[in-house]
mmCIF file of C-alpha atoms and ligand atoms in Angstrom:
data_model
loop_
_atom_site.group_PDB
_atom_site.id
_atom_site.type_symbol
_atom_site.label_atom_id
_atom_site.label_comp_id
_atom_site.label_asym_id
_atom_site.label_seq_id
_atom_site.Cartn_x
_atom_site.Cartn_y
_atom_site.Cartn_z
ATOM 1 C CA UNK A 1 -9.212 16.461 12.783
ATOM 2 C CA UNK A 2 -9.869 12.851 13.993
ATOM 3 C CA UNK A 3 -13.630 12.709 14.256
ATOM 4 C CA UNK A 4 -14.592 11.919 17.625
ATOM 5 C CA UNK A 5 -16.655 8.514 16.884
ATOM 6 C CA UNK A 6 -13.134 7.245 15.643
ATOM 7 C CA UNK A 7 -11.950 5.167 18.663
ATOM 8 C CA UNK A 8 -8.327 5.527 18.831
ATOM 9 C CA UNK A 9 -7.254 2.246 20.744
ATOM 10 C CA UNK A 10 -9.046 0.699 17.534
ATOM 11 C CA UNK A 11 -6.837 1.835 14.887
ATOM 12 C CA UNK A 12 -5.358 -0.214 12.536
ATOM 13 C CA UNK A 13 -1.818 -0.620 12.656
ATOM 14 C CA UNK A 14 -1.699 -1.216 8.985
ATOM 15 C CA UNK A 15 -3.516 0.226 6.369
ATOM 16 C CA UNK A 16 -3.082 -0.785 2.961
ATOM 17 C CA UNK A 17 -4.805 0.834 0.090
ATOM 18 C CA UNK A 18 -5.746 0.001 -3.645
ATOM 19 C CA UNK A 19 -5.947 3.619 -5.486
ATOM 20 C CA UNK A 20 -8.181 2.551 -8.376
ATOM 21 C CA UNK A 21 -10.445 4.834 -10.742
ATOM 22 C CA UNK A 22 -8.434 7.372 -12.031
ATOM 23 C CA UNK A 23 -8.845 6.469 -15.257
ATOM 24 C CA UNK A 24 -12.657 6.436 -15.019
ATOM 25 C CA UNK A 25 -12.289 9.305 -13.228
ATOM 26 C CA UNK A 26 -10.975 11.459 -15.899
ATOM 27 C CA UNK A 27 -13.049 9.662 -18.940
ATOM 28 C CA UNK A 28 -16.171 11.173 -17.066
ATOM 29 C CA UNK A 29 -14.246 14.413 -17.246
ATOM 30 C CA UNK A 30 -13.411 14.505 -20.711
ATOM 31 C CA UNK A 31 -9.926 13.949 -19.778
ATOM 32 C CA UNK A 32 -6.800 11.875 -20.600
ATOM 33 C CA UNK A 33 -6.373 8.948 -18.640
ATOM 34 C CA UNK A 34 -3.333 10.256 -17.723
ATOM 35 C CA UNK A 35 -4.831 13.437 -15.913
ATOM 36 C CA UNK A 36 -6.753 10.898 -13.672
ATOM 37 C CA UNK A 37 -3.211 9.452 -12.304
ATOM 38 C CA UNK A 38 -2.166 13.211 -11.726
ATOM 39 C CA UNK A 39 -5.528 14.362 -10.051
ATOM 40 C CA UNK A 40 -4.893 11.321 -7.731
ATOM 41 C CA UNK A 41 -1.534 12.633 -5.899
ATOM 42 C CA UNK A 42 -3.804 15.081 -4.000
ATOM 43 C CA UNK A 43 -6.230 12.318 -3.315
ATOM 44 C CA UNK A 44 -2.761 10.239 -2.077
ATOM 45 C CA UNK A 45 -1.002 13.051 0.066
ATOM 46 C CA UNK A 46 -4.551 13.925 1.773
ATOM 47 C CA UNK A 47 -4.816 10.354 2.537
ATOM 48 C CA UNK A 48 -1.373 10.220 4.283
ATOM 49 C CA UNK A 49 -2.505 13.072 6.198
ATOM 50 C CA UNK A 50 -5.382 11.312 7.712
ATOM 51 C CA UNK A 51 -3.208 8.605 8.352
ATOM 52 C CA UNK A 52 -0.822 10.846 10.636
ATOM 53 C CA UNK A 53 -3.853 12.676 11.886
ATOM 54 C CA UNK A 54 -5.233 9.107 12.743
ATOM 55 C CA UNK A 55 -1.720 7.593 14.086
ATOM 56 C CA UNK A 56 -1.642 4.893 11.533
ATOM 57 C CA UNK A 57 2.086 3.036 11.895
ATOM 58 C CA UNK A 58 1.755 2.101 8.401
ATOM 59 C CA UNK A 59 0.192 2.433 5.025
ATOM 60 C CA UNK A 60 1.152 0.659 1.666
ATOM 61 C CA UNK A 61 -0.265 1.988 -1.654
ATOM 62 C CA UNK A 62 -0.596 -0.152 -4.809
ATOM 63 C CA UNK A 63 1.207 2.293 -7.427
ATOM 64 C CA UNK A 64 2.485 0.057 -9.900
ATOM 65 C CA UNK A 65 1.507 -3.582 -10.651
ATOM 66 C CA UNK A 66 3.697 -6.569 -12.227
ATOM 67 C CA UNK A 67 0.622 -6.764 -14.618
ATOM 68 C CA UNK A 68 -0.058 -2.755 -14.907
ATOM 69 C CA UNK A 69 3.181 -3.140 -17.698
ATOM 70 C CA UNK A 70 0.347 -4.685 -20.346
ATOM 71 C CA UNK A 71 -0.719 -1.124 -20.292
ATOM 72 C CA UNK A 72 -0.711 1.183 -22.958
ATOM 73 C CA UNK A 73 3.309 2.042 -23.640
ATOM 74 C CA UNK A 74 2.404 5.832 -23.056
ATOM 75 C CA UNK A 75 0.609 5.797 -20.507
ATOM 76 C CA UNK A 76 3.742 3.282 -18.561
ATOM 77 C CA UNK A 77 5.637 6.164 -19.301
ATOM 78 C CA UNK A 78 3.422 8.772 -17.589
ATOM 79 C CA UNK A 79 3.398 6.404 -14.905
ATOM 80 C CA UNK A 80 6.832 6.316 -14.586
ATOM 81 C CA UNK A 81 7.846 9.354 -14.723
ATOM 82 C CA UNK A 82 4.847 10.597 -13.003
ATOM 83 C CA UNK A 83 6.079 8.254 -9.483
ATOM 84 C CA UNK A 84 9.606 9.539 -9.991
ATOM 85 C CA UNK A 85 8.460 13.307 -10.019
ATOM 86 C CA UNK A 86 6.163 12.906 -7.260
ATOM 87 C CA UNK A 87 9.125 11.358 -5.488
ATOM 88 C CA UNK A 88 11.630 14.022 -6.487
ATOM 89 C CA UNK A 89 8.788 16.754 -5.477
ATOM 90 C CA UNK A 90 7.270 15.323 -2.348
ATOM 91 C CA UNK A 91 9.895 13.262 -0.349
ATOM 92 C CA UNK A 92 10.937 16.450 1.916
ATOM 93 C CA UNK A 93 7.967 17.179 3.085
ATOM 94 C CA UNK A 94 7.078 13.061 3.894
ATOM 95 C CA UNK A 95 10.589 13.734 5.484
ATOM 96 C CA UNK A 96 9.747 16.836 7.650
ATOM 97 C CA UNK A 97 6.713 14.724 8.410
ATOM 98 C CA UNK A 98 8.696 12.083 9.552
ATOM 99 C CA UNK A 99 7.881 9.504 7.237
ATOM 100 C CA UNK A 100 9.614 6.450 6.430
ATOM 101 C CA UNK A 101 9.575 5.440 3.136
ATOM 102 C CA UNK A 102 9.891 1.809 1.882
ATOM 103 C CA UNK A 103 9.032 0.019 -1.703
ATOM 104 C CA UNK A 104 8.399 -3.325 -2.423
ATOM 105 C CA UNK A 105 8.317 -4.953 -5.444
ATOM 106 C CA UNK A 106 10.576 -5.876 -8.281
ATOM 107 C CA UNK A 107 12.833 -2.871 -8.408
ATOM 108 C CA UNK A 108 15.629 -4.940 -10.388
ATOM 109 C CA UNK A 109 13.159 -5.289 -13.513
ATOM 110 C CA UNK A 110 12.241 -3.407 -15.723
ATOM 111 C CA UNK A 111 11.956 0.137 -13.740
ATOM 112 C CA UNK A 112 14.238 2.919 -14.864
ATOM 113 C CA UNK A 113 16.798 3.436 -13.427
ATOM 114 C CA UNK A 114 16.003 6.873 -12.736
ATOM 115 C CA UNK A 115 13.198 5.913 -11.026
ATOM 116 C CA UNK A 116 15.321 3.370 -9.110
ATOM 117 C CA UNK A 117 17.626 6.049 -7.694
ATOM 118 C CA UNK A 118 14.691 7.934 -6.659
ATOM 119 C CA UNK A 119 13.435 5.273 -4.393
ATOM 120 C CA UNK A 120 16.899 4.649 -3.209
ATOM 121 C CA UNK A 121 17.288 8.194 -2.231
ATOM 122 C CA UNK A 122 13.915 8.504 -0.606
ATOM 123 C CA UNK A 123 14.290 5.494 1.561
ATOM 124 C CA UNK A 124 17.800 7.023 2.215
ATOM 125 C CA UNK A 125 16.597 9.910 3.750
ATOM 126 C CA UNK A 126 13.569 8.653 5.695
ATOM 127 C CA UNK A 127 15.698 5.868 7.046
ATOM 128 C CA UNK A 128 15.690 7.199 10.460
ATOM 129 C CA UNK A 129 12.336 8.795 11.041
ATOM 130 C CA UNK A 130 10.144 7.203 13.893
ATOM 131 C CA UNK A 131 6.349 8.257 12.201
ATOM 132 C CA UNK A 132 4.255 6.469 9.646
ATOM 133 C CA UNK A 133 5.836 3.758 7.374
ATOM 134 C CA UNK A 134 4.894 4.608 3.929
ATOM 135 C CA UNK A 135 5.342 1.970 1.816
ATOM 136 C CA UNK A 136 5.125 2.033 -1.897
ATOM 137 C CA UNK A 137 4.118 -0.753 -4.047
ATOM 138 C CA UNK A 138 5.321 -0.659 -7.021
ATOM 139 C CA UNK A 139 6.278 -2.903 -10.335
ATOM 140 C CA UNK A 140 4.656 -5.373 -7.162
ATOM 141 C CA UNK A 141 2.837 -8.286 -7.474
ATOM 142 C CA UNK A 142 1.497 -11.277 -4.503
ATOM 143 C CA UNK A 143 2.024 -13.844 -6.719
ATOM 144 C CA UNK A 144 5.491 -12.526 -8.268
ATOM 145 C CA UNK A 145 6.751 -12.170 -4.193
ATOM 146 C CA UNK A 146 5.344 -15.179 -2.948
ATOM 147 C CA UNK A 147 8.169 -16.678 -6.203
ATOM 148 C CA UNK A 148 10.709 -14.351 -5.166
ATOM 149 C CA UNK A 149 10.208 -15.966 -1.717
ATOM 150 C CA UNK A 150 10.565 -19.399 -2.528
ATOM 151 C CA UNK A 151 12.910 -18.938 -5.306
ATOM 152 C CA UNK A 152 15.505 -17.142 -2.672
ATOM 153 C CA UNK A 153 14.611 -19.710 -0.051
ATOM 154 C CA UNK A 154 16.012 -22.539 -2.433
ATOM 155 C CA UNK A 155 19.052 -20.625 -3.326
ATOM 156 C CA UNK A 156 19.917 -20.453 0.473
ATOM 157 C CA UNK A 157 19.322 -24.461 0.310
ATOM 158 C CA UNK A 158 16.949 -24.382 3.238
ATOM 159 C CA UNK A 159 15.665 -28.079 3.586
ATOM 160 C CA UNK A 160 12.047 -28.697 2.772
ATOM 161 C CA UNK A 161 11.028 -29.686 5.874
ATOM 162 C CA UNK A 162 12.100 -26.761 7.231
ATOM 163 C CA UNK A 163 10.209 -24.182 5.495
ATOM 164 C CA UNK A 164 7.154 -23.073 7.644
ATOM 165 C CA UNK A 165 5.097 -19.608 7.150
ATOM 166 C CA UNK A 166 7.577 -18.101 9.229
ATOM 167 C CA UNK A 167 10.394 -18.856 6.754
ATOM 168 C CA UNK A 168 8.465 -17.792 3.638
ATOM 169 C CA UNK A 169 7.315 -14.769 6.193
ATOM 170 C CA UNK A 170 11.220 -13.606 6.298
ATOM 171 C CA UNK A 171 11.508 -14.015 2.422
ATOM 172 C CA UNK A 172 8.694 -11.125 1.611
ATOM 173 C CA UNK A 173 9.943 -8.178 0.498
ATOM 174 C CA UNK A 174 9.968 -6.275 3.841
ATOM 175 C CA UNK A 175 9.990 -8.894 6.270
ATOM 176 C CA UNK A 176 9.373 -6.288 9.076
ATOM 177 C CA UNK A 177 5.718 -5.271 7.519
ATOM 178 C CA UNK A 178 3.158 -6.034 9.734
ATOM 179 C CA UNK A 179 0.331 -7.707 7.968
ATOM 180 C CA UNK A 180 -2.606 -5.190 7.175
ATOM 181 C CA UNK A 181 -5.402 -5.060 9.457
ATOM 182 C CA UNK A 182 -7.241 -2.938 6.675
ATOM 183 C CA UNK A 183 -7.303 -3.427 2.799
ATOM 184 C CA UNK A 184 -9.205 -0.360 1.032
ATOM 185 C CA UNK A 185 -10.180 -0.656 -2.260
ATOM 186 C CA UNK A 186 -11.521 2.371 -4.338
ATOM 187 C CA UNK A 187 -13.529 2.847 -7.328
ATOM 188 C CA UNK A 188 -16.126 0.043 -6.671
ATOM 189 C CA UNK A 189 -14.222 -2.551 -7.828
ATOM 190 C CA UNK A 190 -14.488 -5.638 -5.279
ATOM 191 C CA UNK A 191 -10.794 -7.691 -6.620
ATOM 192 C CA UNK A 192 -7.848 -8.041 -4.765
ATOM 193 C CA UNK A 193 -5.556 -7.935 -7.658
ATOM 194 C CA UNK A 194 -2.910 -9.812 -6.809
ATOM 195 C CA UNK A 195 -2.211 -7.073 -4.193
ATOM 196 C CA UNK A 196 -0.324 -8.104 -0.753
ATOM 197 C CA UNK A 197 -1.834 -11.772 -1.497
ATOM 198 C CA UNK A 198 -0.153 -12.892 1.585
ATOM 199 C CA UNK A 199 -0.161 -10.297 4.209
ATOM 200 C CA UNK A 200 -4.053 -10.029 4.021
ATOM 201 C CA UNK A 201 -5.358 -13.417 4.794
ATOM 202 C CA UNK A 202 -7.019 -12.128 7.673
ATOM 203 C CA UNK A 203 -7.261 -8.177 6.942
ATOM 204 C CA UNK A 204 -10.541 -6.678 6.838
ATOM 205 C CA UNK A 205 -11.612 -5.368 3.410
ATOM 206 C CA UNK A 206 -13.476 -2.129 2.728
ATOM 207 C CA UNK A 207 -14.514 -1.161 -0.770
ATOM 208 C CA UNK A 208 -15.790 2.067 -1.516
ATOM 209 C CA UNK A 209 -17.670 3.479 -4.562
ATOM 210 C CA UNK A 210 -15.424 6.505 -4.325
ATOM 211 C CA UNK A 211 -12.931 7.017 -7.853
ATOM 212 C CA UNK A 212 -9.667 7.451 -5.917
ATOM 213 C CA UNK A 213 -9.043 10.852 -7.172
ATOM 214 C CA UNK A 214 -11.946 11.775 -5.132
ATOM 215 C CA UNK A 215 -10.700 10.303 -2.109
ATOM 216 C CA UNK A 216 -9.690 12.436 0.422
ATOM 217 C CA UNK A 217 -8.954 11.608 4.407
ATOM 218 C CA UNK A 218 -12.346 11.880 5.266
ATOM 219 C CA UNK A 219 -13.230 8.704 3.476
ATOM 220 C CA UNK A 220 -10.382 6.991 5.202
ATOM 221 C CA UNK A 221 -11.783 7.648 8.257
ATOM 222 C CA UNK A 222 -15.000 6.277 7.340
ATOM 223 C CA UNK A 223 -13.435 2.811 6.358
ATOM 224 C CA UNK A 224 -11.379 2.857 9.701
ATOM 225 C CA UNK A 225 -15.034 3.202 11.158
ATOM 226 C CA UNK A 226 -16.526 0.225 9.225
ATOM 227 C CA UNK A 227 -13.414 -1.397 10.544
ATOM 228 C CA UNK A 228 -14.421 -0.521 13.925
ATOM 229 C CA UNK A 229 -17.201 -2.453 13.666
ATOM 230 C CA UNK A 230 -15.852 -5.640 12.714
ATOM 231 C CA UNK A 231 -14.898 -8.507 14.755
ATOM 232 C CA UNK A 232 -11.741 -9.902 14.244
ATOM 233 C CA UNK A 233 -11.112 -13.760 14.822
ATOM 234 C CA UNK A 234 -8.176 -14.767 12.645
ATOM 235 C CA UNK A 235 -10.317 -18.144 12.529
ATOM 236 C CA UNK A 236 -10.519 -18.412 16.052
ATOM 237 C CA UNK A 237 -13.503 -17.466 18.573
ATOM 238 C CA UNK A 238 -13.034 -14.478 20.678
ATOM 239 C CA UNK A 239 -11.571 -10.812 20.930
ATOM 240 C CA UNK A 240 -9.261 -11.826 23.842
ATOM 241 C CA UNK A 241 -7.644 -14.235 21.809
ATOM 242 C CA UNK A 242 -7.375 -12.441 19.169
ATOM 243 C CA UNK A 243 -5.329 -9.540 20.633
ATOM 244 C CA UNK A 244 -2.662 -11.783 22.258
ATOM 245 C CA UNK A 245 -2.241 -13.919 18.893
ATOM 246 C CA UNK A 246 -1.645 -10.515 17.372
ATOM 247 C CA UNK A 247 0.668 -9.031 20.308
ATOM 248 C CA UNK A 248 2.679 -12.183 19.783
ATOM 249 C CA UNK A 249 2.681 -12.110 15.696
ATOM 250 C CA UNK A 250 3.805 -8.400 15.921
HETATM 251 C C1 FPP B 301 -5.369 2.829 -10.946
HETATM 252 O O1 FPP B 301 -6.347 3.556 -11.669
HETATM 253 C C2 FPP B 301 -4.255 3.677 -10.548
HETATM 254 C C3 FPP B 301 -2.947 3.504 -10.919
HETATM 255 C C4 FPP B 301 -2.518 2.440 -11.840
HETATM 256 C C5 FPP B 301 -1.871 4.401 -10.467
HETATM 257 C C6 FPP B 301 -2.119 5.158 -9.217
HETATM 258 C C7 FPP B 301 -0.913 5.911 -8.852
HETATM 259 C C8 FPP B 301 -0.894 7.091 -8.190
HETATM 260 C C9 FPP B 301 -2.109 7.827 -7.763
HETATM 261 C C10 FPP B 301 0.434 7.718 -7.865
HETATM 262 C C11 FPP B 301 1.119 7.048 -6.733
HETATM 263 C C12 FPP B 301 2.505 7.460 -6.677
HETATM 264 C C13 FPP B 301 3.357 7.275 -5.635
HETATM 265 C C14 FPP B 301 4.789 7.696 -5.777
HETATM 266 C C15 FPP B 301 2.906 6.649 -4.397
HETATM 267 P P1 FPP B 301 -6.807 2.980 -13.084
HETATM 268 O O2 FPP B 301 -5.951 3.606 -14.138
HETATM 269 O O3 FPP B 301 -6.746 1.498 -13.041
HETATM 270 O O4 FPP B 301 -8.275 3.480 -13.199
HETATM 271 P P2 FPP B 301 -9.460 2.733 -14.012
HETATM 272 O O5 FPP B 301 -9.699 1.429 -13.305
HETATM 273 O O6 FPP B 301 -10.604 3.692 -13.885
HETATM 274 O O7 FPP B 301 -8.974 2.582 -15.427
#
């Protein structure tokens, strides 16, 4: 359950999440790197339970990077078909849930196609639900969407003086995202790594020590509590402010 210091007209709308450690997790272990990843889909699906349990519209989890391809060729493999089994095995219940499931990132390149129709097919049948957004990051990079954005703004030949935030905004890869309120990062690493680079220019960051296979809901609600005690200004001065820039940005 929520704990009760949580205030809950202070949760963040959008949580996004940087699953890092598994692979130290499971060299402390003994283990393959590979068992790390796999340890880390209990850490993930106890997470999204303390995201419902918290009322959290929507969390985004870094899965795959543009750059996570330099990776050893077996262990891209296990990571591939490791996301498209935990798609093919956990998408009902996310349903029954009533998830929503969305991706972003370049689908078109590179990913199997396999893996392809399993997103297709998950976002096909979570279309409709009205709970969490669950969004899935994945062969996704900041820089390589801010390029998709511009590139697909030239092609539709909008003049330069017309491109503001708001155009380049409507060229992301879900346009609809709200920008995170919260970035977690896991595993004591304190990088952003190329990760939503421009959703989170103003989202609070929380880094925890935790590997993410360790990470359970608990420790989600602790970083909604750090977050709790930050003050927000989106470079401006006070709270008020604050809250109607954001009711009119979202
Ligand atoms: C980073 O740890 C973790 C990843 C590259 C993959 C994480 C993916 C999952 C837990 C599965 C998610 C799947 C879906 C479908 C949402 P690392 O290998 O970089 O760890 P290290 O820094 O200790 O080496």
């Amino acid at each position: 359950m929520v704990p009760a210091d949580l205030d809950p007209t202070r949760v963040p709308v959008h949580v996004a999440l940087v699953m890092d450690g598994n692979g130290r997790w499971a060299e402390q272990r003994g283990l393959k790197r590979t068992d790390g990843h796999a340890a880390g889909e209990e850490a993930l699906f106890d997470t999204v339970e303390g995201a419902l349990d918290l009322g959290i519209e929507w969390l985004t989890v870094y899965a795959f990077s543009t750059e996570n391809w330099k990776r050893p060729p077996d262990e891209v493999r296990y990571l591939m078909g490791f996301n498209e089994s935990i798609l093919r095995r956990r998408r009902d219940e996310l349903h029954e849930r009533n998830v929503r499931m969305r991706f972003v990132g370049r689908r078109g390149w590179r990913v199997p196609k396999r893996l392809v129709r399993r997103m297709d097919e998950s976002i096909e049948l979570t279309r409709a639900n009205t709970g969490m957004t669950f969004t899935i990051a994945f062969n996704y990079g900041g820089r390589a969407e801010i390029v998709d954005a511009v590139q697909a703004i030239v092609a539709e030949g909008v003049p330069a003086d017309k491109i503001t935030e708001a155009t380049i905004r409507r060229h992301l890869y879900d346009p609809e995202m709200p920008d995170p309120d919260l970035m977690v990062r896991t595993s004591g690493e304190y990088r952003i790594s190329n990760y939503l680079l421009w959703e989170i220019a103003y989202s609070e960051l929380v880094f925890t020590e935790v590997l993410w296979p360790d990470f359970r809901r608990e420790h989600l609600f602790d970083a909604v509590r750090e977050y709790q005690q930050r003050t927000r200004r989106f470079g401006g001065l006070d709270a008020e402010r604050d809250r109607k820039r954001r009711s009119r940005s979202g």
